[in-house]
XYZ file of C-alpha atoms in Angstrom:
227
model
C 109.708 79.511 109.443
C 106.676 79.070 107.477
C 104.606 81.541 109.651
C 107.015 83.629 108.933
C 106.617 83.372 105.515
C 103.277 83.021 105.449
C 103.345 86.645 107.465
C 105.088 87.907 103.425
C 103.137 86.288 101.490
C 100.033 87.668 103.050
C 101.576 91.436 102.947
C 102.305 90.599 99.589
C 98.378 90.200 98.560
C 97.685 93.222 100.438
C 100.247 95.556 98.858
C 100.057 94.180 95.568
C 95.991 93.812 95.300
C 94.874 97.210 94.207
C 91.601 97.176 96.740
C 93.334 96.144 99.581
C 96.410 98.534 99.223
C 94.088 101.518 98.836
C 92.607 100.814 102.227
C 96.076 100.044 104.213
C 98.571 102.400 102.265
C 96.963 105.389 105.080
C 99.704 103.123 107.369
C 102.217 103.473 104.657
C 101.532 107.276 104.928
C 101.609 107.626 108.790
C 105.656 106.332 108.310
C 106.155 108.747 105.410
C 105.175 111.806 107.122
C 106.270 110.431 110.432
C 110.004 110.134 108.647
C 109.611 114.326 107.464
C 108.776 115.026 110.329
C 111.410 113.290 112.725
C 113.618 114.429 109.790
C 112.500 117.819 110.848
C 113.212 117.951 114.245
C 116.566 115.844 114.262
C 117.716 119.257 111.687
C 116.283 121.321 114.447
C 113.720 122.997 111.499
C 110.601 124.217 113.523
C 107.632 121.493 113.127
C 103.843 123.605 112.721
C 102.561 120.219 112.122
C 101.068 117.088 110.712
C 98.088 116.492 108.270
C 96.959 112.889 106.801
C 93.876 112.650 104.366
C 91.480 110.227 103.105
C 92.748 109.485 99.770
C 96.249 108.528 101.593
C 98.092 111.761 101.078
C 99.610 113.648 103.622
C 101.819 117.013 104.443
C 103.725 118.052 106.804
C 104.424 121.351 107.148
C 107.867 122.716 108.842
C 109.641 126.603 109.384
C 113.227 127.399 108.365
C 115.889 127.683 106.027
C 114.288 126.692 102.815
C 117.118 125.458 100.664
C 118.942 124.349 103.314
C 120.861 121.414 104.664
C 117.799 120.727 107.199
C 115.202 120.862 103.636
C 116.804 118.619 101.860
C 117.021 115.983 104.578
C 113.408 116.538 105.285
C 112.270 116.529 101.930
C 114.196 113.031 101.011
C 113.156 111.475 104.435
C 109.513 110.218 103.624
C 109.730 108.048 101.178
C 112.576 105.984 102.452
C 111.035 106.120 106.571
C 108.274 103.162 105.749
C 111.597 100.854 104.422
C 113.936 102.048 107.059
C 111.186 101.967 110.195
C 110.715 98.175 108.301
C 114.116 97.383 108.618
C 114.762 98.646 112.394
C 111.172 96.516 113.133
C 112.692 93.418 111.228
C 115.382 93.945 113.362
C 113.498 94.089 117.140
C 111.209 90.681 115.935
C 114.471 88.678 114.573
C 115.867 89.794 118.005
C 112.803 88.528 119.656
C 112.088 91.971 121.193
C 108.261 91.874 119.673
C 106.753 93.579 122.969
C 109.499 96.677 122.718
C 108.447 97.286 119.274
C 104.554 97.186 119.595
C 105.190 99.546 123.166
C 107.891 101.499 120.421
C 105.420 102.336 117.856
C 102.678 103.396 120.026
C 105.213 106.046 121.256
C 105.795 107.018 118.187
C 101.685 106.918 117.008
C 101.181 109.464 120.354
C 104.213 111.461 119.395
C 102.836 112.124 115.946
C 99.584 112.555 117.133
C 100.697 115.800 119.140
C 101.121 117.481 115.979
C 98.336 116.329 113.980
C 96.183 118.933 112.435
C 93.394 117.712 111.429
C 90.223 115.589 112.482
C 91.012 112.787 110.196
C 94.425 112.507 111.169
C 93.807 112.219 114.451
C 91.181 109.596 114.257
C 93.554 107.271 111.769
C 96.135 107.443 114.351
C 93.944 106.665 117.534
C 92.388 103.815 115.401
C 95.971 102.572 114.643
C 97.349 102.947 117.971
C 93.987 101.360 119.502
C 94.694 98.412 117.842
C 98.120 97.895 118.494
C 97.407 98.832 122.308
C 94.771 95.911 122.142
C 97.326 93.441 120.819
C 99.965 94.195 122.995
C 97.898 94.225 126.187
C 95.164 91.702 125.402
C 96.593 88.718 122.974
C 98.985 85.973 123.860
C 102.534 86.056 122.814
C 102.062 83.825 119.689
C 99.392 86.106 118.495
C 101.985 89.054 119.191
C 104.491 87.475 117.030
C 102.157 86.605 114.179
C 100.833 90.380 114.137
C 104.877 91.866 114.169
C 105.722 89.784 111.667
C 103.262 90.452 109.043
C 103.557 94.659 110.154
C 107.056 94.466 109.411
C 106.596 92.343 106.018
C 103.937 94.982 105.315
C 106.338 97.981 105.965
C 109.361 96.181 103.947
C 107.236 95.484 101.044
C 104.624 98.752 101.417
C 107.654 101.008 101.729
C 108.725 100.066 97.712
C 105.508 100.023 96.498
C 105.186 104.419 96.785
C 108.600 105.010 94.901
C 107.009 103.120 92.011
C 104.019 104.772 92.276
C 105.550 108.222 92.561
C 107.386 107.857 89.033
C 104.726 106.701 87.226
C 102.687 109.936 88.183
C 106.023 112.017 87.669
C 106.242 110.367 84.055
C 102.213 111.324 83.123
C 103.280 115.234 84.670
C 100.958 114.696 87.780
C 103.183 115.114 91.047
C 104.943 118.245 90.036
C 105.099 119.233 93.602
C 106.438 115.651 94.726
C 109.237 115.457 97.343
C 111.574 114.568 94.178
C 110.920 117.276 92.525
C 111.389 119.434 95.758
C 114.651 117.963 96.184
C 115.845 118.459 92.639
C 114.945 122.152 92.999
C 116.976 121.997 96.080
C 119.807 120.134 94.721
C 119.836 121.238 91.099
C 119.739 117.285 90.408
C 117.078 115.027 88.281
C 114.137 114.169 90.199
C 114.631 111.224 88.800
C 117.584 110.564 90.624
C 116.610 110.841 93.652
C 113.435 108.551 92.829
C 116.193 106.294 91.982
C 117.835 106.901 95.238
C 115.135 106.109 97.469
C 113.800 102.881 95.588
C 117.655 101.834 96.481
C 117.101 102.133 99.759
C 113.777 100.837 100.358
C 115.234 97.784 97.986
C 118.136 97.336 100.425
C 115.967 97.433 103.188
C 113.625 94.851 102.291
C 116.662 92.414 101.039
C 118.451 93.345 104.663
C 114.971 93.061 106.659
C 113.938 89.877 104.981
C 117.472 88.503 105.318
C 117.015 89.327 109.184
C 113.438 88.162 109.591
C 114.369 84.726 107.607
C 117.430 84.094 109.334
C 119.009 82.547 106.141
C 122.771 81.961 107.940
C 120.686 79.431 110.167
C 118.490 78.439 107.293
C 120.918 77.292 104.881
C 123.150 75.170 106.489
C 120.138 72.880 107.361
C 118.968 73.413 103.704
C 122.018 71.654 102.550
C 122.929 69.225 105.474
C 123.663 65.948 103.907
C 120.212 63.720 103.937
């Protein structure tokens, strides 16, 4: 229990130190544009592909209906994927199932990287796969564990982090173009709504994920066992 929270606490400094975020929110991006794009193809909308740049942004860029149903759940899937692929990765480590979710996300890293469309995409997601190829095939179990739990704490806590982010530049008029604003154009509701909308979810998936990865049913009972 207290590697575990150890794990938070260090994802914590990370996300919350300004230096430190600006080098690992490019991971935080991978899952955002990872989530339009899967988005994409689950609302059969034709994916042309996947960009990720070095100040952290990314794009990807899909075919189709443009105000349709398949839009809108593209639009509003990237800034909710980093909380929900969080939660479903809280959910494999509680379960003890670290190896299928390191083997999990390098499918998912060589997926993306099919569609990547540009040189520094491609290298940020062969570094990022490299390394979690490394730690499942080369580290010991314990060293496994440590590593899953502090990625998941990182994507629980990373995933909120954005949303905040994203309505402080919508406030100052600087993300005009921001996948809130694209879905209140869709919708013909608030941006501001649906900024609202996904720090919800990414909030519910960090209380559900850390509820998972703490295992407070077990925890309490032994927290207030008689002495």
């Amino acid at each position: 229990m207290w590697l575990i929270a150890l794990a938070g606490l260090a994802a914590l400094a990370v996300v919350a130190y300004p230096p430190s975020w600006h080098v690992s929110r490019g991971l935080i991006t991978i899952a955002h544009e990872g989530g339009h794009a899967l988005a994409a193809v689950l609302t059969r909308r034709r994916l042309h592909g996947i960009r990720l740049h070095s100040d952290t942004s990314g794009v990807t860029l899909t075919r189709g209906n443009p105000r349709g149903f398949g839009m809108i759940i593209t639009a509003g899937s990237g800034y909710v994927a980093p909380s929900l692929l969080g939660f479903g990765a809280a959910w494999l480590t509680a379960a003890g199932h670290i190896t299928l979710l390191l083997w999990s996300v390098l499918a998912l890293l060589a997926c993306m990287l099919l569609m990547i469309r540009n040189v520094f995409g491609a290298v940020s997601l062969l570094v990022t796969g490299g390394a979690v190829f490394a730690i499942s095939s080369f580290t010991k179990p314990e060293v496994q564990a440590v590593v899953a739990y502090a990625a998941v704490w990182f994507l629980l806590l990373g995933g909120v982090r954005p949303i905040v982010e994203l309505q402080s530049k919508r406030r100052r008029r600087r993300a005009p173009d921001s996948d809130a604003d694209q879905l209140a154009r869709l919708t013909h509701v608030p941006g501001t709504f649906w900024v609202a909308v996904f720090l919800l979810v990414s909030v519910a998936a960090l209380a559900a994920g850390a509820w998972l990865l703490v295992d407070l049913p077990a925890l309490l009972p032994s927290v207030f066992a008689p002495v």
